Coordinates of C-alpha atoms in Angstrom, one line a residue:
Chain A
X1 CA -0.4 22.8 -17.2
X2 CA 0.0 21.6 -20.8
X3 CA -3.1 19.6 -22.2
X4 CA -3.2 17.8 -25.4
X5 CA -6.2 16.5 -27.0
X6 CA -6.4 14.1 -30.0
X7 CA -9.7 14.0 -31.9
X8 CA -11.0 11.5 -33.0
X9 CA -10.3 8.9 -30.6
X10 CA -11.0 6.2 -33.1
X11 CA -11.3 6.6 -37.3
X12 CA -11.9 3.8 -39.8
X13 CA -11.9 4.6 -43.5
X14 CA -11.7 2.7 -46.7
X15 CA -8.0 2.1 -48.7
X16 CA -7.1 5.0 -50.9
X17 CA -8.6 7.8 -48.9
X18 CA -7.0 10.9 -48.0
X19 CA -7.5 11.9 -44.0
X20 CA -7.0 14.6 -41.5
X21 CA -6.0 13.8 -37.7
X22 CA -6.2 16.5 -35.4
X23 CA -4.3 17.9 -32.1
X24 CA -5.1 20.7 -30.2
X25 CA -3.0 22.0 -27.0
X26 CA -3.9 24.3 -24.5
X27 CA -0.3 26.3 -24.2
X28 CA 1.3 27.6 -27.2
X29 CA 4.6 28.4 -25.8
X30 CA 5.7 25.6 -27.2
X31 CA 9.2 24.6 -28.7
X32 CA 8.0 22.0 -30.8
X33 CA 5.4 19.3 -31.6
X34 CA 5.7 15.8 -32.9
X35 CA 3.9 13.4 -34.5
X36 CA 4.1 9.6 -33.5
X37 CA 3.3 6.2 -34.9
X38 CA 2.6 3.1 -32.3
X39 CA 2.2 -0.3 -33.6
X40 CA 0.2 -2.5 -31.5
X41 CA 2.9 -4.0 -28.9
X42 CA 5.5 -1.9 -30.4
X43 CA 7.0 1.5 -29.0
X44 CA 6.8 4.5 -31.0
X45 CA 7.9 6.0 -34.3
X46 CA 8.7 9.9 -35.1
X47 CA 7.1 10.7 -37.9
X48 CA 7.3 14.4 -38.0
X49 CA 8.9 17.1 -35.9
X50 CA 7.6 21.0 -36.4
X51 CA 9.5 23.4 -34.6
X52 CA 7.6 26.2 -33.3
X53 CA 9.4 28.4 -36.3
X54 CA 7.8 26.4 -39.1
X55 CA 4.1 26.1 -40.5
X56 CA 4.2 22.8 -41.5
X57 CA 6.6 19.5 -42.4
X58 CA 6.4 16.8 -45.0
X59 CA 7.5 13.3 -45.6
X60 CA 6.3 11.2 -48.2
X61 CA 2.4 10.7 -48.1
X62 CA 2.6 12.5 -44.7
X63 CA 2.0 16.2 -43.9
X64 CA 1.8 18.0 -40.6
X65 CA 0.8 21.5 -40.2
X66 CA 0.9 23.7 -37.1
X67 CA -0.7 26.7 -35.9
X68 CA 0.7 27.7 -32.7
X69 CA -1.5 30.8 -31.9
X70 CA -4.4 28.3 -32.0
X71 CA -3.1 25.9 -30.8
X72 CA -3.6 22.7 -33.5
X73 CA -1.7 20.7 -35.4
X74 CA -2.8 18.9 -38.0
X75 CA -1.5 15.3 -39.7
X76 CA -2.6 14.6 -43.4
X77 CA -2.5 11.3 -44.8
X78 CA -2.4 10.9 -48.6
X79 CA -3.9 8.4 -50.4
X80 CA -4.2 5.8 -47.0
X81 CA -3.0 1.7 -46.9
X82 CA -3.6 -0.4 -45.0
X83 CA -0.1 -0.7 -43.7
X84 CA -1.3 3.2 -42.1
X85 CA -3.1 1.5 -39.2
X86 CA -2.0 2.3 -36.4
X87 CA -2.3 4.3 -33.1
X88 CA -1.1 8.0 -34.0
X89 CA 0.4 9.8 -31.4
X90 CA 0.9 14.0 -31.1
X91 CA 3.1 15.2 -28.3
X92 CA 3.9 19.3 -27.2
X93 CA 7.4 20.2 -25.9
X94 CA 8.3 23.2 -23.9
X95 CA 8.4 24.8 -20.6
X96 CA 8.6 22.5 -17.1
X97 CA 6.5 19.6 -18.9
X98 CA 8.8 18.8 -21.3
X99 CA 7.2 16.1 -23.7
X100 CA 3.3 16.0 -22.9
X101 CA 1.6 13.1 -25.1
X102 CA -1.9 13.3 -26.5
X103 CA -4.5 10.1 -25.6
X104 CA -4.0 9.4 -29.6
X105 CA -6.1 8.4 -32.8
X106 CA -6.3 4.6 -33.1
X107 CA -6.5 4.3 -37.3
X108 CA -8.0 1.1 -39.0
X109 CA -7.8 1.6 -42.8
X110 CA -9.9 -1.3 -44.6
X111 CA -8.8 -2.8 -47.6
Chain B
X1 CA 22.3 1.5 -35.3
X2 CA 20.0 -1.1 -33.4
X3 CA 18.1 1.5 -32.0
X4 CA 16.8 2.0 -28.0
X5 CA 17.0 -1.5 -26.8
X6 CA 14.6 -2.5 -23.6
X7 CA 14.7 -5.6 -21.8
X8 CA 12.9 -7.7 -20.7
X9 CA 10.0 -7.6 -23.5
X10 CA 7.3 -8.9 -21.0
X11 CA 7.6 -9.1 -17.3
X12 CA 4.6 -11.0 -14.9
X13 CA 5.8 -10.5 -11.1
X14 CA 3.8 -10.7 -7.9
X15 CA 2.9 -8.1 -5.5
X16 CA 5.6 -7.0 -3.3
X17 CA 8.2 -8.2 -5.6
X18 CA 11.2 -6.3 -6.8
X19 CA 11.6 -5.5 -10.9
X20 CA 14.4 -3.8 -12.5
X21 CA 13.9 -3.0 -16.2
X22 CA 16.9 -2.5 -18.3
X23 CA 17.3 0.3 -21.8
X24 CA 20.6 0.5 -24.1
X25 CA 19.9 3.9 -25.3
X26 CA 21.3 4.6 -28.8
X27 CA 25.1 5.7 -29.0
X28 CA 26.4 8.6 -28.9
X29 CA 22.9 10.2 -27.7
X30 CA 23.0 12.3 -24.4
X31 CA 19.7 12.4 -23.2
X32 CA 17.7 9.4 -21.5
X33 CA 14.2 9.1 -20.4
X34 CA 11.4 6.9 -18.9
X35 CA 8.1 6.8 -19.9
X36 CA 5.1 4.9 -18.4
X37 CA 2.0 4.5 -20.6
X38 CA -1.5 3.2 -19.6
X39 CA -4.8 3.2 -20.9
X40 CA -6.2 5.9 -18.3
X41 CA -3.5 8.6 -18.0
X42 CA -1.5 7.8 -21.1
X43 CA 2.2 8.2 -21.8
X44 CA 3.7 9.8 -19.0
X45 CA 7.4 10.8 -18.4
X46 CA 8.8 10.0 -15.4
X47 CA 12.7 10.8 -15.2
X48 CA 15.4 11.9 -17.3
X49 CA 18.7 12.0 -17.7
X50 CA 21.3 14.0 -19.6
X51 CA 25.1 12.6 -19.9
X52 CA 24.1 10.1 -17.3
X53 CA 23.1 12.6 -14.9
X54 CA 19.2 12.5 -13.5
X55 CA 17.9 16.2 -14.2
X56 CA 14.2 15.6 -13.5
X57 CA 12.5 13.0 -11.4
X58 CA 9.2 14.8 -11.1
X59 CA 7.3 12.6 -12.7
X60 CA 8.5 9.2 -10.6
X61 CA 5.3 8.3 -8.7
X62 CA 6.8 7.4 -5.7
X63 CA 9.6 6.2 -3.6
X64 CA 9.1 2.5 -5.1
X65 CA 9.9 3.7 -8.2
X66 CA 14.2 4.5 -8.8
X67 CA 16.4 4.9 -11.9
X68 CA 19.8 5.0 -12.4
X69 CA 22.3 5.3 -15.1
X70 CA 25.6 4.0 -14.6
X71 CA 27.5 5.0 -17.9
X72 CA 26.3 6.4 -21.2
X73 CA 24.9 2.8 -22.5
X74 CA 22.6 1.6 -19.5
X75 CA 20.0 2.4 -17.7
X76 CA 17.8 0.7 -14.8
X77 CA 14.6 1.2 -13.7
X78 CA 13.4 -0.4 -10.3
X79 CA 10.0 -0.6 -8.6
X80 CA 10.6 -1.8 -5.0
X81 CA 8.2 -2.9 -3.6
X82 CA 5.7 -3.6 -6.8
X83 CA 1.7 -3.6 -6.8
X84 CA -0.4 -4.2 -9.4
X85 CA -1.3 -0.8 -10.3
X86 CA 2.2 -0.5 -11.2
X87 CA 1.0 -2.8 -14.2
X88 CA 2.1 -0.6 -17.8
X89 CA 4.2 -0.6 -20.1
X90 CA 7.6 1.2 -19.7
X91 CA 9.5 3.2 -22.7
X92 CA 12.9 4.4 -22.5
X93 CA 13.6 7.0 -25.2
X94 CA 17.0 9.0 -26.2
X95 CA 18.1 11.8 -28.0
X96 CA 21.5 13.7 -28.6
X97 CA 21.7 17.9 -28.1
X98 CA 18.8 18.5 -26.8
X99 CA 15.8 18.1 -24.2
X100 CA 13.2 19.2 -27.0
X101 CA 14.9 17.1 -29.9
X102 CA 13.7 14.1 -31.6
X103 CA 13.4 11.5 -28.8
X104 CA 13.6 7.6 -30.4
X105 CA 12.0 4.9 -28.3
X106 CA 12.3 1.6 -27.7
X107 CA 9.9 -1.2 -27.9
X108 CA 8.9 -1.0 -24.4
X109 CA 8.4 -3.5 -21.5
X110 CA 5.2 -4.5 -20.8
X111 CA 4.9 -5.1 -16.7
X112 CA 2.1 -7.0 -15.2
X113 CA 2.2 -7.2 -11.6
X114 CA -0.5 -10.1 -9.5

């Protein structure tokens, strides 16, 4: 059974920093991995899609990279706002599980 | 587009009530599905649909919980009878061509059952 793990649980940096969020999962047959954004009270926002095929996607200040023979994925945030806080949410698809969610990284960024 | 529409926003119902939740999933996508998301297990899939038709209910928790979709713009969930650990909030998500492809959500419905 697919497992995905999001460490940290919690990260709180100052404004202007770049950071690294990180997801592991435990199959790597995957098909691809996602990278979400939830607002508090607010559903989620695709951010980035890597298919299994690809290293790595970009968009904007935002870079994910994927290693599927370890199993992690990582998301890069350049230069961080404020207007970054927010839960960020990885999710594995493939096989019977379809989309299995990580417990995500909860993001404060302090002006 | 205005993207996944949910309804209602909030919903406060007591034990042993009935609860239909309601999701306009963006047109012209085939694929529809349900999530549930709490603080101990998560988000959690629990049916979905492709061209209106339910493919995989293996994630439905039990036989309180149904879903139907009538046509290719609506789709109910119901929990008959409710309890309070039904108490989440729901997502419905869609996508077009694909099981795997970029799902979009919706700003979920936040159920509290007394």
């Amino acid at each position: 059974k697919q497992e995905v793990t999001q460490i940290p649980a919690a990260l709180s940096v100052p404004e202007g920093e770049n950071l690294v969020l990180n997801c592991s999962f435990t199959d790597s047959a995957i098909y691809n991995l996602q990278w979400f954004r939830q607002d508090p009270g607010k559903g989620l926002t695709s951010l980035l899609l890597i298919q299994s095929s690809q290293r790595e996607q970009t968009s904007g200040r935002l870079n994910a990279s994927l290693d599927k023979s370890s199993g992690r994925s990582t998301l890069y945030i350049a230069a961080s706002q404020p207007g970054d806080s927010a839960t960020y949410l990885c999710a594995v698809s493939g096989g019977a599980q379809k989309l299995v969610f990580g417990q995500g990284t909860r993001l404060t960024i302090n002006p | 587009d205005a993207g996944v529409i949910q309804s209602p926003r909030h919903e406060v119902t007591e034990m042993g009530q009935e609860v239909t939740l309601r999701c306009k999933p963006i047109s012209g996508h085939d694929y529809l599905f349900w999530y549930r998301q709490t603080m101990m297990r998560g988000l959690e899939l629990l049916i979905y649909f492709n061209n209106n038709v339910p493919i995989d209910d293996s994630g439905m928790p039990e036989d309180r919980f149904s879903a139907k979709m009538p046509n290719a713009s609506f789709s109910t969930l119901k929990i008959q009878p409710s309890e309070p650990r039904d108490s989440a909030v729901y997502f419905c998500a869609s996508s077009f061509g694909g099981i795997y492809n970029e799902q979009f959500f919706g700003p979920g419905t936040r159920l509290t059952v007394l």
